[in-house]
mmCIF file of C-alpha atoms in Angstrom:
data_model
loop_
_atom_site.group_PDB
_atom_site.id
_atom_site.type_symbol
_atom_site.label_atom_id
_atom_site.label_comp_id
_atom_site.label_asym_id
_atom_site.label_seq_id
_atom_site.Cartn_x
_atom_site.Cartn_y
_atom_site.Cartn_z
ATOM 1 C CA MET A 513 -28.109 55.645 6.943
ATOM 2 C CA ARG A 514 -27.542 52.547 9.953
ATOM 3 C CA GLU A 515 -24.363 53.335 12.882
ATOM 4 C CA TYR A 516 -21.196 51.511 13.946
ATOM 5 C CA ASP A 517 -18.548 51.898 16.244
ATOM 6 C CA VAL A 518 -15.974 51.625 13.584
ATOM 7 C CA ALA A 519 -15.960 51.434 9.841
ATOM 8 C CA ILE A 520 -12.744 49.621 8.568
ATOM 9 C CA VAL A 521 -12.026 51.109 4.822
ATOM 10 C CA GLY A 522 -10.377 47.855 3.464
ATOM 11 C CA ALA A 523 -10.400 44.299 4.037
ATOM 12 C CA GLY A 524 -6.927 42.825 2.868
ATOM 13 C CA LEU A 525 -4.861 41.420 6.020
ATOM 14 C CA ALA A 526 -5.297 44.184 8.677
ATOM 15 C CA GLY A 527 -8.222 45.410 8.078
ATOM 16 C CA SER A 528 -9.478 41.368 8.250
ATOM 17 C CA ILE A 529 -8.384 41.078 11.282
ATOM 18 C CA ALA A 530 -9.227 44.194 12.591
ATOM 19 C CA ALA A 531 -12.894 43.928 11.439
ATOM 20 C CA THR A 532 -12.920 40.008 14.098
ATOM 21 C CA MET A 533 -10.694 41.627 16.245
ATOM 22 C CA LEU A 534 -13.041 44.212 17.371
ATOM 23 C CA ALA A 535 -16.557 42.414 16.319
ATOM 24 C CA ARG A 536 -15.455 39.342 18.640
ATOM 25 C CA ALA A 537 -14.587 42.612 21.921
ATOM 26 C CA GLY A 538 -18.275 43.336 21.016
ATOM 27 C CA HIS A 539 -18.318 46.128 18.905
ATOM 28 C CA ALA A 540 -20.248 47.462 16.332
ATOM 29 C CA VAL A 541 -18.268 47.044 12.648
ATOM 30 C CA ALA A 542 -18.822 47.713 9.186
ATOM 31 C CA VAL A 543 -16.144 46.874 6.789
ATOM 32 C CA ILE A 544 -15.745 48.964 3.477
ATOM 33 C CA ASP A 545 -14.028 46.675 0.252
ATOM 34 C CA PRO A 546 -15.372 46.648 -3.360
ATOM 35 C CA SER A 547 -14.420 43.119 -3.971
ATOM 36 C CA LYS A 548 -16.635 40.107 -2.442
ATOM 37 C CA THR A 549 -13.926 37.804 -2.839
ATOM 38 C CA TYR A 550 -10.271 39.129 -2.143
ATOM 39 C CA PRO A 551 -8.363 38.489 -5.739
ATOM 40 C CA ASP A 552 -5.258 36.843 -6.345
ATOM 41 C CA ASP A 553 -2.847 39.209 -5.369
ATOM 42 C CA PHE A 554 1.346 39.213 -4.984
ATOM 43 C CA ARG A 555 1.921 40.502 -1.644
ATOM 44 C CA VAL A 556 2.892 39.082 1.893
ATOM 45 C CA GLU A 557 3.388 34.723 1.175
ATOM 46 C CA LYS A 558 5.426 34.412 4.264
ATOM 47 C CA PHE A 559 5.300 34.251 8.623
ATOM 48 C CA ASP A 560 7.956 34.337 10.439
ATOM 49 C CA ASP A 561 8.378 33.462 13.920
ATOM 50 C CA ASP A 562 8.645 37.486 15.048
ATOM 51 C CA GLN A 563 5.740 37.838 12.952
ATOM 52 C CA ILE A 564 4.171 34.785 14.167
ATOM 53 C CA ARG A 565 4.288 36.296 17.956
ATOM 54 C CA THR A 566 2.934 39.377 16.581
ATOM 55 C CA LEU A 567 -0.362 37.364 15.199
ATOM 56 C CA ARG A 568 -1.067 35.836 18.820
ATOM 57 C CA ARG A 569 -2.254 38.592 20.446
ATOM 58 C CA THR A 570 -4.450 39.329 18.154
ATOM 59 C CA GLY A 571 -6.421 36.148 17.935
ATOM 60 C CA LEU A 572 -6.502 34.684 14.501
ATOM 61 C CA CYS A 573 -2.977 32.652 15.398
ATOM 62 C CA ASP A 574 -4.442 28.891 14.742
ATOM 63 C CA VAL A 575 -6.110 30.094 11.678
ATOM 64 C CA VAL A 576 -3.789 31.458 10.170
ATOM 65 C CA LEU A 577 -1.216 28.924 10.623
ATOM 66 C CA ALA A 578 -3.953 25.849 9.878
ATOM 67 C CA ALA A 579 -3.674 27.350 6.554
ATOM 68 C CA ALA A 580 -0.568 28.256 6.240
ATOM 69 C CA THR A 581 2.926 25.519 5.133
ATOM 70 C CA HIS A 582 5.017 25.293 7.649
ATOM 71 C CA ASP A 583 8.774 25.010 6.793
ATOM 72 C CA ARG A 584 10.499 23.021 9.841
ATOM 73 C CA SER A 585 14.236 23.230 8.825
ATOM 74 C CA VAL A 586 16.511 25.342 6.220
ATOM 75 C CA TRP A 587 19.663 26.193 4.225
ATOM 76 C CA VAL A 588 20.841 29.255 4.049
ATOM 77 C CA SER A 589 23.946 30.005 1.434
ATOM 78 C CA LEU A 590 25.955 33.040 2.130
ATOM 79 C CA LEU A 591 28.962 34.309 -1.239
ATOM 80 C CA GLY A 592 27.210 31.184 -3.053
ATOM 81 C CA ARG A 593 28.424 28.734 -0.343
ATOM 82 C CA LEU A 594 26.637 26.384 1.936
ATOM 83 C CA ALA A 595 26.504 28.166 5.408
ATOM 84 C CA GLU A 596 23.668 26.287 6.820
ATOM 85 C CA LYS A 597 20.912 23.934 8.028
ATOM 86 C CA ARG A 598 19.007 24.671 10.760
ATOM 87 C CA ALA A 599 15.516 24.768 11.981
ATOM 88 C CA SER A 600 13.055 26.956 10.977
ATOM 89 C CA ASP A 601 9.537 28.294 11.789
ATOM 90 C CA GLN A 602 8.131 30.211 8.840
ATOM 91 C CA ARG A 603 4.881 29.659 7.390
ATOM 92 C CA GLY A 604 4.052 30.064 3.361
ATOM 93 C CA PHE A 605 0.841 31.252 2.344
ATOM 94 C CA ASP A 606 -1.056 32.505 -0.494
ATOM 95 C CA TYR A 607 -2.339 35.676 -0.123
ATOM 96 C CA GLY A 608 -5.086 36.220 -1.740
ATOM 97 C CA ALA A 609 -6.550 32.671 0.214
ATOM 98 C CA LEU A 610 -5.589 33.719 3.186
ATOM 99 C CA VAL A 611 -7.339 36.883 2.767
ATOM 100 C CA ASN A 612 -10.726 35.370 2.144
ATOM 101 C CA LEU A 613 -10.042 32.785 4.664
ATOM 102 C CA LEU A 614 -9.911 35.737 7.254
ATOM 103 C CA ARG A 615 -13.233 37.255 5.868
ATOM 104 C CA ARG A 616 -14.878 33.765 6.673
ATOM 105 C CA GLU A 617 -13.150 33.809 10.404
ATOM 106 C CA MET A 618 -15.377 36.997 10.526
ATOM 107 C CA PRO A 619 -18.377 37.187 13.018
ATOM 108 C CA PRO A 620 -21.689 37.259 11.375
ATOM 109 C CA SER A 621 -22.619 40.897 13.459
ATOM 110 C CA VAL A 622 -19.955 42.697 11.023
ATOM 111 C CA THR A 623 -21.476 43.622 8.237
ATOM 112 C CA GLN A 624 -19.305 43.453 4.446
ATOM 113 C CA VAL A 625 -20.509 46.865 2.526
ATOM 114 C CA HIS A 626 -19.285 46.240 -0.882
ATOM 115 C CA ALA A 627 -18.820 49.263 -2.840
ATOM 116 C CA LYS A 628 -15.539 51.210 -2.455
ATOM 117 C CA ALA A 629 -15.297 54.599 -0.239
ATOM 118 C CA THR A 630 -15.288 57.574 -2.425
ATOM 119 C CA ALA A 631 -15.302 59.939 0.192
ATOM 120 C CA VAL A 632 -14.647 60.153 4.354
ATOM 121 C CA ALA A 633 -16.038 63.220 5.891
ATOM 122 C CA ASN A 634 -14.389 63.309 9.690
ATOM 123 C CA SER A 635 -15.100 65.551 13.099
ATOM 124 C CA PRO A 636 -14.692 64.906 16.761
ATOM 125 C CA ASP A 637 -17.464 63.002 16.977
ATOM 126 C CA ARG A 638 -19.038 61.231 14.201
ATOM 127 C CA GLN A 639 -17.604 60.342 10.626
ATOM 128 C CA GLN A 640 -19.413 59.556 7.836
ATOM 129 C CA VAL A 641 -17.674 57.607 4.715
ATOM 130 C CA THR A 642 -19.750 57.503 1.426
ATOM 131 C CA LEU A 643 -19.941 55.156 -1.048
ATOM 132 C CA SER A 644 -19.544 54.183 -5.231
ATOM 133 C CA THR A 645 -23.336 52.817 -4.143
ATOM 134 C CA GLY A 646 -24.497 56.855 -3.235
ATOM 135 C CA ASP A 647 -25.374 55.420 0.579
ATOM 136 C CA THR A 648 -23.601 56.575 4.152
ATOM 137 C CA ILE A 649 -21.676 55.022 6.636
ATOM 138 C CA ASP A 650 -21.695 56.577 8.977
ATOM 139 C CA ALA A 651 -19.019 55.802 12.837
ATOM 140 C CA ARG A 652 -17.500 56.936 16.142
ATOM 141 C CA LEU A 653 -13.846 55.569 13.757
ATOM 142 C CA VAL A 654 -12.541 55.236 11.054
ATOM 143 C CA VAL A 655 -9.959 53.296 10.307
ATOM 144 C CA LEU A 656 -8.066 53.391 6.876
ATOM 145 C CA ALA A 657 -6.482 49.535 5.825
ATOM 146 C CA SER A 658 -6.603 50.630 2.440
ATOM 147 C CA GLY A 659 -3.185 50.229 1.597
ATOM 148 C CA LEU A 660 -1.394 52.328 -1.194
ATOM 149 C CA ASN A 661 -5.168 53.642 -1.724
ATOM 150 C CA ASN A 662 -4.376 57.020 -2.275
ATOM 151 C CA GLY A 663 -7.668 58.647 -3.249
ATOM 152 C CA LEU A 664 -9.026 59.072 0.649
ATOM 153 C CA ARG A 665 -6.063 59.744 1.882
ATOM 154 C CA ASP A 666 -5.907 63.125 -0.861
ATOM 155 C CA GLY A 667 -9.543 64.196 0.728
ATOM 156 C CA LEU A 668 -8.540 64.370 4.118
ATOM 157 C CA GLY A 669 -5.631 66.595 2.803
ATOM 158 C CA ILE A 670 -3.145 63.553 4.047
ATOM 159 C CA GLU A 671 0.208 64.003 1.562
ATOM 160 C CA ARG A 672 2.374 61.021 0.487
ATOM 161 C CA VAL A 673 5.743 61.674 1.599
ATOM 162 C CA ASP A 674 8.460 59.947 -0.904
ATOM 163 C CA LEU A 675 11.459 58.876 1.103
ATOM 164 C CA VAL A 676 12.854 56.625 -1.683
ATOM 165 C CA ARG A 677 11.056 56.161 -4.917
ATOM 166 C CA CYS A 678 11.906 51.917 -5.717
ATOM 167 C CA GLN A 679 13.692 51.279 -2.932
ATOM 168 C CA SER A 680 13.417 47.417 -4.089
ATOM 169 C CA VAL A 681 11.867 44.640 -6.818
ATOM 170 C CA THR A 682 10.085 42.055 -5.628
ATOM 171 C CA PHE A 683 9.377 38.640 -8.124
ATOM 172 C CA GLY A 684 6.796 36.400 -7.368
ATOM 173 C CA PHE A 685 7.392 32.529 -8.881
ATOM 174 C CA ASP A 686 7.114 28.405 -8.295
ATOM 175 C CA MET A 687 9.792 26.678 -9.227
ATOM 176 C CA GLU A 688 10.487 23.289 -9.685
ATOM 177 C CA PRO A 689 13.625 20.267 -9.902
ATOM 178 C CA ALA A 690 14.738 20.390 -13.780
ATOM 179 C CA ALA A 691 14.491 16.472 -13.769
ATOM 180 C CA GLY A 692 11.151 16.793 -11.832
ATOM 181 C CA GLY A 693 11.425 14.937 -8.576
ATOM 182 C CA SER A 694 11.890 17.461 -5.436
ATOM 183 C CA PHE A 695 14.639 19.805 -4.120
ATOM 184 C CA PRO A 696 17.509 18.371 -1.209
ATOM 185 C CA PHE A 697 15.679 21.421 1.353
ATOM 186 C CA ARG A 698 12.477 21.806 2.340
ATOM 187 C CA ALA A 699 13.711 25.589 2.349
ATOM 188 C CA LEU A 700 16.233 27.877 0.957
ATOM 189 C CA THR A 701 17.555 30.950 1.625
ATOM 190 C CA TYR A 702 20.018 32.154 -0.522
ATOM 191 C CA TYR A 703 22.156 35.634 -0.405
ATOM 192 C CA GLY A 704 23.042 37.369 -3.788
ATOM 193 C CA GLU A 705 26.778 36.222 -4.851
ATOM 194 C CA GLN A 706 28.407 40.066 -5.580
ATOM 195 C CA PRO A 707 27.014 43.582 -4.629
ATOM 196 C CA CYS A 708 27.354 44.371 -8.909
ATOM 197 C CA HIS A 709 24.291 41.726 -9.895
ATOM 198 C CA ARG A 710 22.400 43.570 -6.616
ATOM 199 C CA VAL A 711 20.482 40.796 -5.543
ATOM 200 C CA ALA A 712 19.670 41.398 -1.860
ATOM 201 C CA TYR A 713 18.219 37.065 -1.963
ATOM 202 C CA ILE A 714 16.374 34.637 -3.482
ATOM 203 C CA THR A 715 13.766 32.921 -0.541
ATOM 204 C CA LEU A 716 12.518 29.051 -1.323
ATOM 205 C CA PHE A 717 9.702 27.965 0.583
ATOM 206 C CA PRO A 718 6.837 25.384 0.186
ATOM 207 C CA ILE A 719 3.201 26.419 -0.678
ATOM 208 C CA GLY A 720 1.339 23.089 -0.469
ATOM 209 C CA ALA A 721 3.056 21.250 -2.559
ATOM 210 C CA ARG A 722 4.348 23.847 -4.651
ATOM 211 C CA MET A 723 8.077 25.399 -3.979
ATOM 212 C CA ARG A 724 7.237 29.333 -4.371
ATOM 213 C CA ALA A 725 10.279 31.456 -4.664
ATOM 214 C CA ASN A 726 10.458 35.267 -3.506
ATOM 215 C CA LEU A 727 13.450 37.127 -5.321
ATOM 216 C CA PHE A 728 14.671 40.903 -4.212
ATOM 217 C CA VAL A 729 16.590 42.955 -6.323
ATOM 218 C CA TYR A 730 17.686 46.772 -5.456
ATOM 219 C CA ARG A 731 17.277 48.461 -9.280
ATOM 220 C CA ASP A 732 14.894 50.401 -10.530
ATOM 221 C CA LEU A 733 11.605 50.527 -12.783
ATOM 222 C CA ALA A 734 13.680 51.017 -16.250
ATOM 223 C CA ASP A 735 16.380 48.587 -15.367
ATOM 224 C CA PRO A 736 16.256 46.135 -18.901
ATOM 225 C CA TRP A 737 17.376 43.520 -16.120
ATOM 226 C CA LEU A 738 13.208 43.540 -14.608
ATOM 227 C CA ARG A 739 12.451 42.935 -18.276
ATOM 228 C CA ALA A 740 15.465 40.375 -19.200
ATOM 229 C CA PHE A 741 13.868 38.289 -16.022
ATOM 230 C CA ARG A 742 9.877 38.282 -16.766
ATOM 231 C CA ASP A 743 11.294 37.314 -19.721
ATOM 232 C CA ALA A 744 13.852 34.239 -19.227
ATOM 233 C CA PRO A 745 13.696 34.252 -15.729
ATOM 234 C CA GLU A 746 15.482 30.978 -15.453
ATOM 235 C CA ALA A 747 18.777 32.527 -17.651
ATOM 236 C CA THR A 748 18.518 35.839 -15.841
ATOM 237 C CA LEU A 749 18.671 34.013 -12.522
ATOM 238 C CA ALA A 750 21.549 31.468 -13.546
ATOM 239 C CA SER A 751 24.154 34.977 -14.534
ATOM 240 C CA ALA A 752 22.537 36.789 -11.132
ATOM 241 C CA LEU A 753 23.316 33.616 -8.585
ATOM 242 C CA PRO A 754 25.368 31.132 -11.276
ATOM 243 C CA ARG A 755 25.685 28.903 -8.214
ATOM 244 C CA LEU A 756 22.762 28.573 -7.261
ATOM 245 C CA ALA A 757 22.157 25.283 -9.024
ATOM 246 C CA ARG A 758 24.880 24.234 -7.192
ATOM 247 C CA ILE A 759 22.578 23.724 -4.187
ATOM 248 C CA ALA A 760 19.399 23.478 -5.029
ATOM 249 C CA GLY A 761 19.852 20.952 -8.829
ATOM 250 C CA PRO A 762 18.958 22.329 -11.966
ATOM 251 C CA PHE A 763 15.550 24.314 -11.807
ATOM 252 C CA ARG A 764 12.675 25.858 -13.768
ATOM 253 C CA VAL A 765 10.769 28.880 -13.099
ATOM 254 C CA VAL A 766 7.347 28.385 -13.090
ATOM 255 C CA ALA A 767 4.887 31.300 -14.693
ATOM 256 C CA PRO A 768 3.774 33.869 -14.559
ATOM 257 C CA VAL A 769 5.602 34.928 -12.937
ATOM 258 C CA LYS A 770 4.802 38.612 -10.952
ATOM 259 C CA MET A 771 6.488 41.683 -9.563
ATOM 260 C CA ARG A 772 6.406 44.431 -7.270
ATOM 261 C CA PRO A 773 7.981 47.750 -6.586
ATOM 262 C CA VAL A 774 7.716 49.578 -3.622
ATOM 263 C CA ASP A 775 8.437 52.933 -2.581
ATOM 264 C CA LEU A 776 9.147 53.794 1.069
ATOM 265 C CA PHE A 777 6.797 56.537 2.034
ATOM 266 C CA GLU A 778 5.709 58.296 4.648
ATOM 267 C CA THR A 779 2.900 60.504 5.568
ATOM 268 C CA ARG A 780 1.631 63.781 6.713
ATOM 269 C CA GLY A 781 -1.568 65.551 8.270
ATOM 270 C CA TYR A 782 -2.460 62.157 9.188
ATOM 271 C CA LEU A 783 -3.252 63.341 12.937
ATOM 272 C CA GLN A 784 -7.235 63.576 12.721
ATOM 273 C CA PRO A 785 -9.803 63.586 14.415
ATOM 274 C CA GLY A 786 -11.718 60.481 14.448
ATOM 275 C CA LEU A 787 -9.346 58.650 11.528
ATOM 276 C CA VAL A 788 -6.436 55.938 11.596
ATOM 277 C CA LEU A 789 -4.162 54.631 8.951
ATOM 278 C CA VAL A 790 -2.629 51.932 9.597
ATOM 279 C CA GLY A 791 -0.197 49.514 7.465
ATOM 280 C CA ASP A 792 0.600 50.569 4.281
ATOM 281 C CA ALA A 793 -1.640 53.677 4.724
ATOM 282 C CA PHE A 794 0.376 55.111 6.515
ATOM 283 C CA SER A 795 3.900 54.155 6.073
ATOM 284 C CA THR A 796 5.461 51.207 3.321
ATOM 285 C CA ALA A 797 8.221 49.012 4.125
ATOM 286 C CA CYS A 798 10.351 46.980 2.347
ATOM 287 C CA PRO A 799 10.097 43.851 1.588
ATOM 288 C CA ALA A 800 12.983 42.411 2.017
ATOM 289 C CA ALA A 801 13.959 43.325 5.007
ATOM 290 C CA GLY A 802 10.724 41.677 5.617
ATOM 291 C CA THR A 803 8.720 43.302 8.272
ATOM 292 C CA GLY A 804 6.352 44.622 6.347
ATOM 293 C CA ALA A 805 4.119 41.926 7.923
ATOM 294 C CA ARG A 806 4.708 41.861 11.950
ATOM 295 C CA LYS A 807 4.847 46.402 11.141
ATOM 296 C CA ALA A 808 0.634 46.294 9.823
ATOM 297 C CA LEU A 809 -0.092 43.150 12.535
ATOM 298 C CA VAL A 810 1.679 45.826 15.408
ATOM 299 C CA ASP A 811 -0.835 48.807 14.060
ATOM 300 C CA VAL A 812 -3.390 45.910 13.852
ATOM 301 C CA GLU A 813 -2.677 44.508 17.559
ATOM 302 C CA ARG A 814 -2.198 47.955 19.134
ATOM 303 C CA LEU A 815 -5.107 49.937 17.593
ATOM 304 C CA CYS A 816 -7.408 46.685 18.740
ATOM 305 C CA ASN A 817 -6.744 45.441 22.128
ATOM 306 C CA VAL A 818 -5.189 48.266 23.532
ATOM 307 C CA HIS A 819 -6.379 52.103 22.087
ATOM 308 C CA VAL A 820 -9.875 52.093 20.195
ATOM 309 C CA PRO A 821 -11.822 49.659 23.485
ATOM 310 C CA GLN A 822 -10.329 53.399 25.150
ATOM 311 C CA TRP A 823 -11.638 55.688 23.349
ATOM 312 C CA LEU A 824 -14.661 53.648 22.569
ATOM 313 C CA ALA A 825 -15.137 54.277 26.329
ATOM 314 C CA THR A 826 -15.614 58.177 26.368
ATOM 315 C CA GLN A 827 -17.379 60.198 24.494
ATOM 316 C CA GLY A 828 -16.158 61.847 21.707
ATOM 317 C CA MET A 829 -13.027 61.156 19.131
ATOM 318 C CA GLY A 830 -10.446 63.709 18.616
ATOM 319 C CA VAL A 831 -7.049 64.533 18.047
ATOM 320 C CA GLU A 832 -5.750 63.645 21.341
ATOM 321 C CA LYS A 833 -7.370 60.095 21.635
ATOM 322 C CA ILE A 834 -6.316 59.391 18.021
ATOM 323 C CA ALA A 835 -2.869 60.422 18.657
ATOM 324 C CA ALA A 836 -1.988 57.962 21.611
ATOM 325 C CA PHE A 837 -2.055 55.128 19.136
ATOM 326 C CA TYR A 838 0.491 56.996 16.148
ATOM 327 C CA THR A 839 3.152 57.582 19.438
ATOM 328 C CA ASP A 840 2.141 54.254 21.156
ATOM 329 C CA PRO A 841 5.613 52.703 22.046
ATOM 330 C CA GLU A 842 5.585 49.536 20.140
ATOM 331 C CA LYS A 843 4.508 50.941 16.799
ATOM 332 C CA MET A 844 7.247 53.461 16.879
ATOM 333 C CA ALA A 845 9.809 50.996 17.411
ATOM 334 C CA SER A 846 8.004 49.063 14.926
ATOM 335 C CA ASP A 847 7.953 51.785 12.335
ATOM 336 C CA ARG A 848 11.560 52.750 12.902
ATOM 337 C CA ASN A 849 12.735 49.254 12.681
ATOM 338 C CA SER A 850 10.974 48.895 9.780
ATOM 339 C CA LEU A 851 12.355 52.406 8.088
ATOM 340 C CA ALA A 852 16.224 51.523 9.131
ATOM 341 C CA LEU A 853 16.802 47.774 8.148
ATOM 342 C CA ALA A 854 15.048 48.460 5.014
ATOM 343 C CA HIS A 855 18.041 51.296 4.489
ATOM 344 C CA ALA A 856 20.208 48.562 6.260
ATOM 345 C CA MET A 857 19.783 45.453 4.535
ATOM 346 C CA LYS A 858 20.390 47.487 1.276
ATOM 347 C CA ARG A 859 23.012 49.616 2.650
ATOM 348 C CA ALA A 860 24.826 45.488 2.827
ATOM 349 C CA THR A 861 23.608 43.711 -0.362
ATOM 350 C CA LEU A 862 25.452 46.919 -2.380
ATOM 351 C CA ASP A 863 28.596 47.517 -0.579
ATOM 352 C CA GLU A 864 32.164 46.671 -2.537
ATOM 353 C CA SER A 865 34.011 47.868 0.192
ATOM 354 C CA VAL A 866 36.571 45.999 1.981
ATOM 355 C CA SER A 867 35.466 45.891 4.992
ATOM 356 C CA ALA A 868 32.094 44.295 3.915
ATOM 357 C CA TRP A 869 33.589 42.014 2.032
ATOM 358 C CA GLY A 870 35.019 41.321 5.425
ATOM 359 C CA ARG A 871 32.528 41.101 7.259
ATOM 360 C CA ARG A 872 30.417 38.639 4.652
ATOM 361 C CA PHE A 873 33.404 36.408 5.488
ATOM 362 C CA ALA A 874 32.970 36.715 8.858
ATOM 363 C CA LYS A 875 29.471 36.123 9.101
ATOM 364 C CA LEU A 876 30.273 32.843 6.524
ATOM 365 C CA SER A 877 32.566 31.429 9.474
ATOM 366 C CA PHE A 878 30.103 32.147 11.801
ATOM 367 C CA LEU A 879 27.261 30.321 10.236
ATOM 368 C CA ARG A 880 29.477 27.250 9.594
ATOM 369 C CA ALA A 881 30.789 27.535 12.886
ATOM 370 C CA ARG A 882 27.440 27.654 14.535
ATOM 371 C CA TRP A 883 26.332 24.707 12.007
ATOM 372 C CA ALA A 884 28.751 22.058 13.183
ATOM 373 C CA THR A 885 28.350 22.524 16.835
ATOM 374 C CA SER A 886 24.570 22.330 16.178
ATOM 375 C CA ALA A 887 25.979 19.448 14.374
ATOM 376 C CA ALA A 888 28.155 17.616 17.332
ATOM 377 C CA SER A 889 25.614 18.323 19.297
ATOM 378 C CA ARG A 890 23.273 16.682 17.699
ATOM 379 C CA ALA A 891 25.432 13.414 16.959
ATOM 380 C CA LEU A 892 26.726 13.705 21.037
ATOM 381 C CA THR A 893 22.615 13.277 21.579
ATOM 382 C CA ARG A 894 22.184 10.342 19.492
ATOM 383 C CA ILE A 895 25.335 8.431 21.226
ATOM 384 C CA ALA A 896 23.917 9.283 24.209
ATOM 385 C CA ALA A 897 20.749 8.245 23.626
ATOM 386 C CA GLN A 898 22.231 4.920 21.634
ATOM 387 C CA ALA A 899 24.469 4.100 24.593
ATOM 388 C CA ARG A 900 21.294 3.432 27.531
ATOM 389 C CA PRO A 901 20.024 0.592 28.249
ATOM 390 C CA VAL A 902 16.506 -0.525 27.398
ATOM 391 C CA GLY A 903 13.919 1.003 29.459
ATOM 392 C CA ALA A 904 15.805 3.078 31.441
ATOM 393 C CA PRO A 905 15.254 7.575 31.270
ATOM 394 C CA ALA A 906 16.786 9.239 29.237
ATOM 395 C CA GLY A 907 19.348 11.262 31.542
ATOM 396 C CA SER A 908 19.025 8.319 33.930
ATOM 397 C CA ALA A 909 22.996 6.771 33.627
ATOM 398 C CA ASP A 910 24.909 3.681 33.069
ATOM 399 C CA PRO A 911 25.209 1.568 35.822
ATOM 400 C CA GLN A 912 27.871 -0.809 34.241
ATOM 401 C CA SER A 913 29.611 3.012 33.425
ATOM 402 C CA GLY A 914 31.028 3.581 37.064
ATOM 403 C CA ALA A 915 29.473 6.746 36.697
#
């Protein structure tokens, strides 16, 4: 039995980043995950600028951005009408490929254990993780980054509390123009046209040379619409978003179509000695709200940059230490914001009231006005640049103008 400072159960996005951060800080780290190579998995496929800012604090941002595809610009559609074209700083990636890249980035000092963690025995001093091989890992702290796996939590008496069953359903697939060539945009965010269609939005963004699509809908798992979409995605999508082809042009969906339903849940009984839960192991986020990745990144960044170094500097690993992570102001704000946005996005999408329609048209008008102002500003900048004498520095006045 080897002894470590920290044992991390789960080597997905959160677990892999945590292992690298802690090992770089000089801590002895073991990562436990049954797969040597992370399998193809439909999870996070895009980071926005807010998530990238959080990622920078982990020290792994440059590695991630080098492997992702920058969209650079995005078209936005509301009520089936093009509302805006603007610059964008979102980055698309294949989740499995990114996790495997992050695993390769782990320092050699990290012990990667390819086995299943079957039990955790925790105490205010040392923790023991029992593996499917019969071996045991001993550590001062155990980090559960095991996602939706309930087995270990159940054995620890940690209760899952469902808030909303099937909050949303996300589909992932590739798209391409039906006639070949390319789409007229680098990326597109197209919001649902009618509340009755129960579509939050579809987002199209590049991953390498492919155009990836994520579709977010609010439907129950028993809804026959879900099967209809998987069986005939083009026809079902055209029925739910009839104006989409006016902006994107005729398109076809490239198989396979992946589906991921998400329940919103929290946990009880998580405050225990020597044990901390991060990301989905603690509570879920709705993908339609776009907060899941940032919530996990905030968890890992606060845990590894702030709390674990303080905990390991003194003896013991009692609940008074662990509580500091769960009451971290930034983590608490992130969790609250994630849940609030999940509920707000669903209400706004499904609201058929007159006031809701008024807000939608007001937002469309606002975005179009902003787009027109931005376009006018760019045009004036071009005219001013063309009016400058050759060789004159930017911002200098034309001597013939009398200015």
